[in-house]
Every structure is written in structure tokens, then in C-alpha cells.
Short mmCIF file of C-alpha atoms in Angstrom, two decimals:
data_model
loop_
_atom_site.label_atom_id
_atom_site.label_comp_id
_atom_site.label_asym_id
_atom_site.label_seq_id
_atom_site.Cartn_x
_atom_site.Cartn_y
_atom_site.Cartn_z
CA UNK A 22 91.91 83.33 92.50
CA UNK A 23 88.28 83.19 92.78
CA UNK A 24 86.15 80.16 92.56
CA UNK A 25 84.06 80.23 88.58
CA UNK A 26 80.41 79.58 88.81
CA UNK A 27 80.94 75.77 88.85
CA UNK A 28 82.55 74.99 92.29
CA UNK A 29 80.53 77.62 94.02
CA UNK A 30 77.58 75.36 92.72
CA UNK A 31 79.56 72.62 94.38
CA UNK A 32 80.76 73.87 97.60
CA UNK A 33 77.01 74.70 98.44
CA UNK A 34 76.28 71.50 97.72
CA UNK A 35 74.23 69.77 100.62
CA UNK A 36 76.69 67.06 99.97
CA UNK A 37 79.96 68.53 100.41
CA UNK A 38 78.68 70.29 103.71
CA UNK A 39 77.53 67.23 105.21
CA UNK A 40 81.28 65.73 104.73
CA UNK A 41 82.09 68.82 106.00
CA UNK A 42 80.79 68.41 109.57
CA UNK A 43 80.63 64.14 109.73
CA UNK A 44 83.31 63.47 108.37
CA UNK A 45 86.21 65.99 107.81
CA UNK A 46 85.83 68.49 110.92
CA UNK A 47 86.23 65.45 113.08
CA UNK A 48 89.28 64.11 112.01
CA UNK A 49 90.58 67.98 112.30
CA UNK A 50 89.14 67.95 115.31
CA UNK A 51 90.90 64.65 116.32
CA UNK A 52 94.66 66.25 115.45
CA UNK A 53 94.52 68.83 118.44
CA UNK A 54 95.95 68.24 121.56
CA UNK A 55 93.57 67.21 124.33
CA UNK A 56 91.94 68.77 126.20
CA UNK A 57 91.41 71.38 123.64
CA UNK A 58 92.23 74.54 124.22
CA UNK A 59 89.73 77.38 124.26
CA UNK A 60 89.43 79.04 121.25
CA UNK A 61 88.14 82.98 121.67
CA UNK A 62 88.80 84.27 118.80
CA UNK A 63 88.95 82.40 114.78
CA UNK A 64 89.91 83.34 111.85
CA UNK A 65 88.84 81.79 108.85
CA UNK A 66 91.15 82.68 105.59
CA UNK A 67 88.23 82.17 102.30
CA UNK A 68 84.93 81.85 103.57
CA UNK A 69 83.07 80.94 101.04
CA UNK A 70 79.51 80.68 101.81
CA UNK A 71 79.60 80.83 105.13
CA UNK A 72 79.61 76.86 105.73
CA UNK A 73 83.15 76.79 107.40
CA UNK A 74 81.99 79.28 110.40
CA UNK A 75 79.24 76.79 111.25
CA UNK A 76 81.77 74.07 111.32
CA UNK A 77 84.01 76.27 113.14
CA UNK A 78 81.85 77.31 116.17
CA UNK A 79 79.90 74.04 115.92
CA UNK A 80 83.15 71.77 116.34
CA UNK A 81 85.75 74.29 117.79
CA UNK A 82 83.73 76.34 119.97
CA UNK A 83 85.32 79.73 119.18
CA UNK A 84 83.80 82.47 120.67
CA UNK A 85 84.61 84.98 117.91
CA UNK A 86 84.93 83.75 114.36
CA UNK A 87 86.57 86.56 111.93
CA UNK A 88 85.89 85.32 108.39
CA UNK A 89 87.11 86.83 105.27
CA UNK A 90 87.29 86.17 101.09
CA UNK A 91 88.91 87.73 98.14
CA UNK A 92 85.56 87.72 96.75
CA UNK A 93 82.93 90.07 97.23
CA UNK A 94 80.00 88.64 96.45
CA UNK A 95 81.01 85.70 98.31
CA UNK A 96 81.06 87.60 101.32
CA UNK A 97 77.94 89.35 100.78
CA UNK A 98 76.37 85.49 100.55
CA UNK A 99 78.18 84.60 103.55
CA UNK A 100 77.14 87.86 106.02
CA UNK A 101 73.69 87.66 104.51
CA UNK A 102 73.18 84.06 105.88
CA UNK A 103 74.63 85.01 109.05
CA UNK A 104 72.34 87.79 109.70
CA UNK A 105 69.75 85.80 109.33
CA UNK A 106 70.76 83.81 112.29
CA UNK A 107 69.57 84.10 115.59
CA UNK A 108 72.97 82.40 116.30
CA UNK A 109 75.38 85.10 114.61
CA UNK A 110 75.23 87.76 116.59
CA UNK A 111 77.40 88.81 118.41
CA UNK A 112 80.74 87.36 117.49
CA UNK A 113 80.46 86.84 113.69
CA UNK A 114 82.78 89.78 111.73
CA UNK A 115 83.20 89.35 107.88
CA UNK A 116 85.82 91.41 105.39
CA UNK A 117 86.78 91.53 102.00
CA UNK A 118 90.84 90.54 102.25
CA UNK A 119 93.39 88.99 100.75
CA UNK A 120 94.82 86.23 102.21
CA UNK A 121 98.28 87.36 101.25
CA UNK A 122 97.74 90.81 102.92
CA UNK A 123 95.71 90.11 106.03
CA UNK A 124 94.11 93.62 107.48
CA UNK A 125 94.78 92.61 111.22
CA UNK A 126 96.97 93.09 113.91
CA UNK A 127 99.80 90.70 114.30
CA UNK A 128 99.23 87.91 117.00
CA UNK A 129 95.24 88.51 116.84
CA UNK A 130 94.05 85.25 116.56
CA UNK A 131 93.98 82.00 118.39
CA UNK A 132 93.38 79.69 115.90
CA UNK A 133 93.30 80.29 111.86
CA UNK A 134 91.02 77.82 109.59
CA UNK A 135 92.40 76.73 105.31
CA UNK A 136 89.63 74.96 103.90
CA UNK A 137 90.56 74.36 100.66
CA UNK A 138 91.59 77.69 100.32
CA UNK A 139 95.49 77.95 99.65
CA UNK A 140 95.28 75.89 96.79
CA UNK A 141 93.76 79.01 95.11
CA UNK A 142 96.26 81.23 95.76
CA UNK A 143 98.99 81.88 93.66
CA UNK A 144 101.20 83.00 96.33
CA UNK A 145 100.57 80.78 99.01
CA UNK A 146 104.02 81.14 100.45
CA UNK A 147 103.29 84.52 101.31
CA UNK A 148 99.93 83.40 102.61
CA UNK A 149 101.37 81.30 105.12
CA UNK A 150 103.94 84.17 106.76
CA UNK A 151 100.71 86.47 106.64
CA UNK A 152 99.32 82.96 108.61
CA UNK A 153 101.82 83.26 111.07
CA UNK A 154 102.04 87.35 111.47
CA UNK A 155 98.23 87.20 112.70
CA UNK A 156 98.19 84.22 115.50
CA UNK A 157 99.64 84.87 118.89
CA UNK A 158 102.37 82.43 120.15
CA UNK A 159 100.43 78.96 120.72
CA UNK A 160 98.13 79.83 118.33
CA UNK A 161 97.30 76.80 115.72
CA UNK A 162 96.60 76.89 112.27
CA UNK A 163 94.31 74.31 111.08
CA UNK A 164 94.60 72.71 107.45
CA UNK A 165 92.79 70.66 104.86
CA UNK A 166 93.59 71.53 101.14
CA UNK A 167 94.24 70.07 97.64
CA UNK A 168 97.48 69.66 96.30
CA UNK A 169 99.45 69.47 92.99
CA UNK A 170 98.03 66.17 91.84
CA UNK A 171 94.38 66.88 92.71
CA UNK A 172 94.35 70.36 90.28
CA UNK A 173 96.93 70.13 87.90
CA UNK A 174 95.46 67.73 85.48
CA UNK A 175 92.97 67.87 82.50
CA UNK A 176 89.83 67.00 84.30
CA UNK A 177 90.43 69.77 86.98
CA UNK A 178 91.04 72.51 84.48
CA UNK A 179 88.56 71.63 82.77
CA UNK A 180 86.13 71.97 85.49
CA UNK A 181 87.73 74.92 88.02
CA UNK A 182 89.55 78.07 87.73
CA UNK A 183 92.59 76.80 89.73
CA UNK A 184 96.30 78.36 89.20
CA UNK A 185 98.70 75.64 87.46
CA UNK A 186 102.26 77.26 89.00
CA UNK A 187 103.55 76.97 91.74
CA UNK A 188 101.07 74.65 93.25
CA UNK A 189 102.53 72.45 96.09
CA UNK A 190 102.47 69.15 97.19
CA UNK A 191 102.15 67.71 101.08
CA UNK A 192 105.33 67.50 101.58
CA UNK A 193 106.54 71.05 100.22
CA UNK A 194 103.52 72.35 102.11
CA UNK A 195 104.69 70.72 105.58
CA UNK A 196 108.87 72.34 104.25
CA UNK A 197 106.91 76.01 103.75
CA UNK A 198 105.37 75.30 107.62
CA UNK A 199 108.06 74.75 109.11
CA UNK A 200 110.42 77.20 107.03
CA UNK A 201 107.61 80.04 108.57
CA UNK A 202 108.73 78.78 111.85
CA UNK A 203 105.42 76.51 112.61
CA UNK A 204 105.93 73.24 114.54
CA UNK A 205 103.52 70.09 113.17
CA UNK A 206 101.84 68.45 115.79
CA UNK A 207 99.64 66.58 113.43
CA UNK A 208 99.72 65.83 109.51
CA UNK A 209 97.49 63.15 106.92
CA UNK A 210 98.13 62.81 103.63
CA UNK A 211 95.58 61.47 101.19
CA UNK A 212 97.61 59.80 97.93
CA UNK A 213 98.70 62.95 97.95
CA UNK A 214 96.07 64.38 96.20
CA UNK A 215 94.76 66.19 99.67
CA UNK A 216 95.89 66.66 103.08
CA UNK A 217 95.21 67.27 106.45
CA UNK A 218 98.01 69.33 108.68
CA UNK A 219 97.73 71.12 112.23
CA UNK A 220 100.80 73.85 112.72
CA UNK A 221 101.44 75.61 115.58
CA UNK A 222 103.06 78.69 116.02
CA UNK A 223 105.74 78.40 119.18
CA UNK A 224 104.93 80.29 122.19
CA UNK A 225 108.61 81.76 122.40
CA UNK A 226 109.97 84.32 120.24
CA UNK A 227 113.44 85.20 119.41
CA UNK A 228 113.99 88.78 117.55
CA UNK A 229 115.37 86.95 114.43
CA UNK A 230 112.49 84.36 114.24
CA UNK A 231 110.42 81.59 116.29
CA UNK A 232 112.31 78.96 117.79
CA UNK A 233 110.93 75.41 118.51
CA UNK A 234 108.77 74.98 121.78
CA UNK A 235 111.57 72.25 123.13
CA UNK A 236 114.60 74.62 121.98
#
């Protein structure tokens, strides 16, 4: 579902992209294993405006940042800022997907970036598996989203366009994780009204599904 005129007014707010980089892309940053790994290539699953690939090759130093939206104009924004940049090229792609039917290559991409993205997606079960088709083995997926709490009450629909089924809570979005076959290395849960999880997807690979890294 794509964000109504309202929260694109508020996730361009200087604001919300200054808690973006001081305050919530170091505690992401915090959950990975150290040293961190070297991230070449990042994809980024609703990208807005273009603030998350800052944040992205800022804090987690990918080489190659792929980001796409279900939204067209939204990626228009987001490729017109970059290209503007003496910093986007090369490395910077952009695409008009879905993020329940990814246009890539399974085990593409080291590293996959939800910021407050699933939470619009009616089928975010699906959206995970898609999550775990496109990173190779090791690969991490890196989470921060809203959950049922947060959007399913009469403030929030009065304000945003969010779906009202099937929306998930931390817990049912750490079961849907691990059901993909993703190990948690690192989870936070705020009142449960948002969250903070790191998954990773094992490095070995059995023909009927992942198995756990210590199996």
C-alpha cells in the first residue's frame, strides 16, 4: 500500500531523518556482529525518498545499494535526488517493484534494509520468503517497523493509509522469521508498538529448506 500525501509530508520531515541517522541507524548498527562484515551489495525494500540509502551507505558502508518502491513517483523523487549527487554514481540502481515479487536473482544481495516498510504490505508473509529468495547464505536482513498496536487504532487511521488485516505483532514477526528459515541474532521491542530485529539467512542449505548455522 502506498503512503497518502500525509506521511510522505512526514517521512521528509528534517525531523524524522535526523532520528534516522542519530539515533535509530545506530542501534541497527549496534545488533550486527563485530567486526562487521563488508557489505557490497544492499538492497533496500520501499525507498521512499531516498533517505534510507544515505543511511545505508553512510552507516553500513555498502558498496552497491539497490533500492526499490511500489510507488512510482516515489522513485522518481528518490533517483532524482540521487542524480543530483556527486556521491551516487556509480553504485546507486533504483526500480519500481513489489516487495512481494522481487525482480532479482535469488541469493543477490548481502544485506536487505525494512524501514518501516512491511507494515504496509498486506502480504508481508510473502514479503519475507521473497526476503529470503534474494540474499545469499550469510546474508542479513535488517529490521525496524511498526506493529499491530502502533496502526490499528483510531488515531492512525485517521492519519495514514495503513492495511488493518493481518498486521503482526513482534512476536509473530520474529515466528514468520524464523518459519522462513532466518536465525535472530538480535531483536528490541518497543511496548510493542515498534521493533527492531536482525535475521540472518544460514550459510548452509539443505534441498528441502535452510537449516540452522549450529545444526
Amino acid at each position: 500500500m502506498k503512503l497518502n500525501a500525509f506521511e510522505k509530508r512526514v517521512v521528509q520531515h528534517p525531523l524524522r531523518v535526523w532520528l534516522q541517522h542519530k539515533i535509530e541507524a545506530p542501534l541497527l548498527m549496534s545488533m550486527l556482529p563485530k567486526p562487521m562484515a563488508s557489505f557490497q551489495h544492499a538492497l533496500e525494500i520501499g525507498c521512499g525518498f531516498g533517505q534510507g540509502i544515505e543511511v545505508i551507505r553512510a552507516h553500513f558502508g555498502a558498496e552497491r545499494v539497490t533500492a526499490v518502491d511500489l510507488d512510482i513517483d516515489m522513485v522518481a523523487a528518490a533517483k532524482a535526488r540521487w542524480h543530483q549527487d556527486a556521491r551516487a554514481l556509480p553504485g546507486i540502481n533504483f526500480s519500481v517493484a513489489d516487495g512481494c515479487q522481487l525482480p532479482f536473482a535469488t541469493a543477490q544481495f548481502d544485506i536487505v534494509f525494512n524501514f518501516a516498510v512491511f507494515h504496509h504490505i498486506p502480504d508481508w508473509q510473502v514479503a519475507v520468503a521473497e526476503v529470503v529468495r534474494v540474499l545469499k547464505p550469510g546474508g542479513f536482513f535488517v529490521i525496524e517497523d511498526l506493529y499491530r498496536l502502533a496502526i490499528c487504532n483510531p488515531l492512525s487511521r485517521r492519519l495514514f493509509d495503513h492495511p488493518q488485516h493481518n498486521r503482526f505483532t513482534h512476536i509473530m514477526l520474529l515466528d514468520a522469521l524464523e518459519q522462513a528459515g532466518f536465525s535472530i541474532i538480535c531483536q528490541r521491542n518497543l511496548l510493542n508498538l515498534a521493533g527492531m530485529i536482525l535475521a540472518q539467512k544460514p550459510c548452509e542449505v539443505r534441498p528441502h529448506g535452510l537449516i540452522p548455522l549450529a545444526a
